[in-house]
Coordinates of N, CA and C in Angstrom, one line a residue:
I1 N -5.5 -4.5 1.5 CA -4.4 -4.5 0.7 C -3.9 -3.1 0.4
V2 N -4.8 -2.2 0.2 CA -4.4 -0.8 -0.1 C -3.6 -0.2 1.1
K3 N -4.1 -0.4 2.3 CA -3.4 0.1 3.4 C -2.1 -0.5 3.6
L4 N -1.9 -1.8 3.4 CA -0.6 -2.5 3.4 C 0.3 -1.9 2.4
L5 N -0.1 -1.7 1.2 CA 0.7 -1.1 0.2 C 1.2 0.3 0.6
L6 N 0.3 1.1 1.1 CA 0.6 2.5 1.5 C 1.6 2.5 2.6
D7 N 1.4 1.5 3.5 CA 2.3 1.5 4.7 C 3.8 1.2 4.3
T8 N 4.0 0.6 3.1 CA 5.4 0.3 2.7 C 6.2 1.5 2.4
D9 N 5.5 2.7 2.1 CA 6.2 3.9 1.7 C 6.9 3.7 0.3
K10 N 6.6 2.6 -0.4 CA 7.1 2.4 -1.7 C 6.1 2.7 -2.8
V11 N 5.0 3.2 -2.4 CA 3.9 3.4 -3.4 C 3.6 4.9 -3.4
D12 N 3.5 5.4 -4.6 CA 3.1 6.8 -4.8 C 1.6 6.9 -4.8
I13 N 1.1 7.5 -3.7 CA -0.4 7.6 -3.6 C -1.0 8.4 -4.7
N14 N -0.3 9.2 -5.4 CA -0.8 10.1 -6.5 C -0.3 9.6 -7.8
S15 N 0.1 8.3 -7.9 CA 0.5 7.8 -9.2 C -0.6 7.9 -10.2
K16 N -0.2 8.1 -11.5 CA -1.2 8.3 -12.5 C -1.1 7.3 -13.6
D17 N -2.2 6.9 -14.2 CA -2.2 6.0 -15.3 C -2.0 6.8 -16.6
L18 N -2.2 6.1 -17.8 CA -2.0 6.8 -19.0 C -2.8 8.1 -19.2
N19 N -4.0 8.1 -18.6 CA -4.9 9.3 -18.7 C -4.7 10.2 -17.5
S20 N -3.7 9.9 -16.7 CA -3.4 10.7 -15.5 C -4.5 10.6 -14.5
R21 N -5.2 9.5 -14.4 CA -6.1 9.3 -13.3 C -5.4 8.6 -12.2
T22 N -5.7 9.1 -11.0 CA -5.1 8.7 -9.7 C -5.9 7.5 -9.1
P23 N -5.3 6.8 -8.1 CA -6.0 5.8 -7.4 C -7.3 6.4 -6.7
L24 N -7.2 7.7 -6.3 CA -8.4 8.3 -5.7 C -9.5 8.5 -6.7
S25 N -9.1 8.9 -7.9 CA -10.1 9.0 -9.0 C -10.8 7.7 -9.3
W26 N -10.0 6.6 -9.4 CA -10.6 5.3 -9.7 C -11.5 4.8 -8.6
A27 N -11.0 5.0 -7.4 CA -11.9 4.6 -6.2 C -13.2 5.4 -6.2
S28 N -13.1 6.6 -6.4 CA -14.2 7.5 -6.4 C -15.2 7.2 -7.5
G29 N -14.7 7.0 -8.7 CA -15.6 6.7 -9.8 C -16.3 5.4 -9.8
N30 N -15.7 4.5 -8.9 CA -16.3 3.2 -8.8 C -17.0 3.0 -7.5
G31 N -17.1 4.1 -6.7 CA -17.8 4.0 -5.4 C -17.3 3.2 -4.3
H32 N -15.9 3.1 -4.2 CA -15.3 2.3 -3.2 C -15.0 3.2 -2.0
E33 N -16.0 3.4 -1.1 CA -15.8 4.3 0.0 C -14.7 3.9 0.9
A34 N -14.6 2.6 1.2 CA -13.5 2.2 2.2 C -12.1 2.6 1.6
I35 N -11.9 2.4 0.4 CA -10.6 2.8 -0.2 C -10.4 4.3 -0.3
I36 N -11.5 5.0 -0.6 CA -11.5 6.5 -0.5 C -11.0 7.0 0.8
T37 N -11.6 6.4 1.9 CA -11.3 6.8 3.2 C -9.8 6.5 3.5
I38 N -9.3 5.4 3.1 CA -7.9 5.1 3.4 C -7.0 6.1 2.7
L39 N -7.4 6.4 1.4 CA -6.5 7.3 0.6 C -6.6 8.7 1.2
L40 N -7.8 9.1 1.6 CA -7.9 10.5 2.2 C -7.2 10.6 3.5
A41 N -6.9 9.5 4.2 CA -6.2 9.6 5.5 C -4.8 10.0 5.3
N42 N -4.3 9.8 4.1 CA -2.9 10.2 3.8 C -2.9 11.7 3.4
R43 N -2.1 12.5 4.1 CA -2.1 13.9 3.9 C -1.4 14.3 2.5
E44 N -0.8 13.3 1.9 CA -0.1 13.6 0.6 C -1.1 13.4 -0.6
V45 N -2.3 12.9 -0.3 CA -3.2 12.6 -1.5 C -3.6 13.9 -2.1
E46 N -3.6 13.9 -3.4 CA -4.1 15.1 -4.2 C -5.6 14.9 -4.4
V47 N -6.4 15.5 -3.6 CA -7.9 15.3 -3.7 C -8.5 15.8 -5.0
D48 N -8.0 16.9 -5.5 CA -8.6 17.5 -6.7 C -7.8 17.3 -8.0
A49 N -7.0 16.2 -8.0 CA -6.2 16.0 -9.2 C -7.1 15.6 -10.4
G50 N -7.0 16.5 -11.4 CA -7.8 16.2 -12.6 C -7.1 15.4 -13.6
D51 N -7.8 14.6 -14.4 CA -7.1 13.7 -15.3 C -6.8 14.5 -16.6
R52 N -5.8 14.1 -17.3 CA -5.3 14.8 -18.5 C -6.3 14.9 -19.6
Q53 N -7.1 13.8 -19.8 CA -8.0 13.7 -20.9 C -9.3 14.7 -20.7
S54 N -9.9 14.6 -19.5 CA -11.1 15.4 -19.3 C -11.0 16.5 -18.3
G55 N -10.0 16.4 -17.5 CA -9.9 17.4 -16.4 C -10.8 17.1 -15.2
R56 N -11.5 15.9 -15.2 CA -12.4 15.6 -14.1 C -11.6 15.2 -12.9
T57 N -12.2 15.5 -11.8 CA -11.6 15.2 -10.5 C -12.3 14.0 -9.8
P58 N -11.7 13.5 -8.8 CA -12.4 12.3 -8.1 C -13.8 12.6 -7.7
L59 N -14.1 13.8 -7.2 CA -15.5 14.2 -6.9 C -16.4 14.2 -8.1
S60 N -15.9 14.7 -9.2 CA -16.6 14.7 -10.5 C -17.0 13.2 -10.9
F61 N -16.0 12.3 -10.8 CA -16.2 10.9 -11.2 C -17.3 10.3 -10.3
A62 N -17.2 10.5 -9.0 CA -18.1 10.0 -8.1 C -19.5 10.5 -8.3
A63 N -19.6 11.8 -8.5 CA -20.9 12.5 -8.7 C -21.5 12.0 -10.0
G64 N -20.7 12.0 -11.1 CA -21.2 11.6 -12.4 C -21.7 10.2 -12.5
N65 N -21.1 9.3 -11.6 CA -21.5 7.9 -11.6 C -22.6 7.6 -10.6
G66 N -23.0 8.6 -9.9 CA -24.1 8.4 -8.9 C -23.7 7.7 -7.6
H67 N -22.5 7.8 -7.2 CA -22.0 7.2 -6.0 C -22.1 8.2 -4.8
E68 N -23.3 8.3 -4.3 CA -23.6 9.2 -3.2 C -22.7 9.1 -2.0
A69 N -22.5 7.8 -1.5 CA -21.6 7.6 -0.4 C -20.2 8.1 -0.6
A70 N -19.7 7.9 -1.9 CA -18.4 8.3 -2.2 C -18.3 9.8 -2.2
V71 N -19.3 10.4 -2.8 CA -19.4 11.9 -2.8 C -19.4 12.4 -1.4
R72 N -20.2 11.8 -0.5 CA -20.3 12.3 0.9 C -18.9 12.1 1.6
T73 N -18.3 11.0 1.3 CA -17.0 10.7 1.9 C -16.0 11.8 1.5
L74 N -15.9 12.2 0.2 CA -15.0 13.2 -0.3 C -15.4 14.6 0.3
L75 N -16.7 14.9 0.4 CA -17.1 16.2 1.0 C -16.8 16.2 2.5
D76 N -17.1 15.1 3.2 CA -16.8 15.1 4.7 C -15.4 15.3 5.0
A77 N -14.5 15.0 4.1 CA -13.1 15.2 4.4 C -12.7 16.7 4.3
G78 N -13.6 17.4 3.7 CA -13.4 18.9 3.7 C -12.3 19.3 2.7
K79 N -11.9 18.5 1.8 CA -10.8 18.9 1.0 C -11.2 19.0 -0.5
A80 N -12.3 18.4 -0.9 CA -12.7 18.4 -2.3 C -13.3 19.7 -2.8
E81 N -12.9 20.2 -3.9 CA -13.4 21.4 -4.5 C -14.7 21.1 -5.2
T82 N -15.8 21.6 -4.7 CA -17.1 21.2 -5.3 C -17.4 22.0 -6.6
N83 N -16.7 23.1 -6.8 CA -17.0 23.8 -8.0 C -15.9 23.6 -9.1
S84 N -15.1 22.6 -9.0 CA -14.1 22.3 -10.0 C -14.7 22.1 -11.3
K85 N -14.1 22.5 -12.4 CA -14.6 22.4 -13.7 C -13.7 21.5 -14.6
D86 N -14.3 20.7 -15.4 CA -13.5 19.9 -16.3 C -13.2 20.7 -17.6
V87 N -12.7 20.0 -18.6 CA -12.3 20.8 -19.8 C -13.5 21.3 -20.6
N88 N -14.7 20.8 -20.3 CA -15.9 21.2 -20.9 C -16.7 22.2 -20.0
G89 N -16.1 22.6 -18.9 CA -16.8 23.5 -18.0 C -17.8 22.8 -17.1
R90 N -17.9 21.5 -17.1 CA -18.8 20.8 -16.2 C -18.3 20.6 -14.8
T91 N -19.2 20.8 -13.8 CA -18.8 20.6 -12.4 C -19.3 19.3 -11.9
P92 N -18.9 18.8 -10.8 CA -19.5 17.6 -10.2 C -21.0 17.7 -10.1
F93 N -21.6 18.8 -9.8 CA -23.0 19.0 -9.7 C -23.6 18.8 -11.1
S94 N -23.1 19.4 -12.1 CA -23.6 19.3 -13.5 C -23.6 17.9 -14.0
W95 N -22.5 17.1 -13.6 CA -22.4 15.7 -14.0 C -23.5 14.9 -13.4
A96 N -23.7 15.1 -12.1 CA -24.7 14.4 -11.3 C -26.1 14.7 -11.9
A97 N -26.4 16.0 -12.2 CA -27.7 16.4 -12.7 C -27.9 15.8 -14.1
M98 N -26.9 15.9 -15.0 CA -27.0 15.5 -16.3 C -27.2 14.0 -16.4
N99 N -26.7 13.2 -15.4 CA -26.9 11.8 -15.4 C -28.1 11.3 -14.6
G100 N -28.9 12.3 -14.1 CA -30.1 11.9 -13.3 C -29.9 11.4 -11.9
H101 N -28.8 11.7 -11.3 CA -28.5 11.3 -9.9 C -29.0 12.3 -8.9
E102 N -30.3 12.2 -8.6 CA -31.0 13.2 -7.8 C -30.4 13.2 -6.4
T103 N -30.1 12.1 -5.8 CA -29.6 12.1 -4.4 C -28.2 12.7 -4.3
V104 N -27.4 12.5 -5.4 CA -26.1 13.2 -5.4 C -26.2 14.7 -5.6
V105 N -27.2 15.1 -6.5 CA -27.4 16.5 -6.6 C -27.8 17.1 -5.3
A106 N -28.7 16.5 -4.6 CA -29.1 17.0 -3.2 C -27.9 17.1 -2.3
T107 N -27.1 16.1 -2.3 CA -25.9 16.0 -1.5 C -24.9 17.2 -1.8
L108 N -24.8 17.6 -3.0 CA -23.9 18.6 -3.4 C -24.5 20.0 -3.2
L109 N -25.8 20.1 -2.9 CA -26.4 21.5 -2.7 C -26.0 22.0 -1.4

């Protein structure tokens, strides 16, 4: 369904909700690798778009929630900034470590 919507050219791939989270942020934070891959295939996607409330990026949400495959998908695309900081100065690495996601920490090293 995501691919069909994007193929219509009537959908803004970087649309934001009330907290300015993008579809890529939501897919990453929920570990939906297939959707992440579809979104990353579009050259217009903003890979490091931080939300207004926390400044967290899609990589930060994926890492903080322990979604190793999502983290790997974002990293393999070669576009995600691994050292991005949120409003509290936390990076994707620090979110993963703080939440005890050892495999994600290892992936980010």
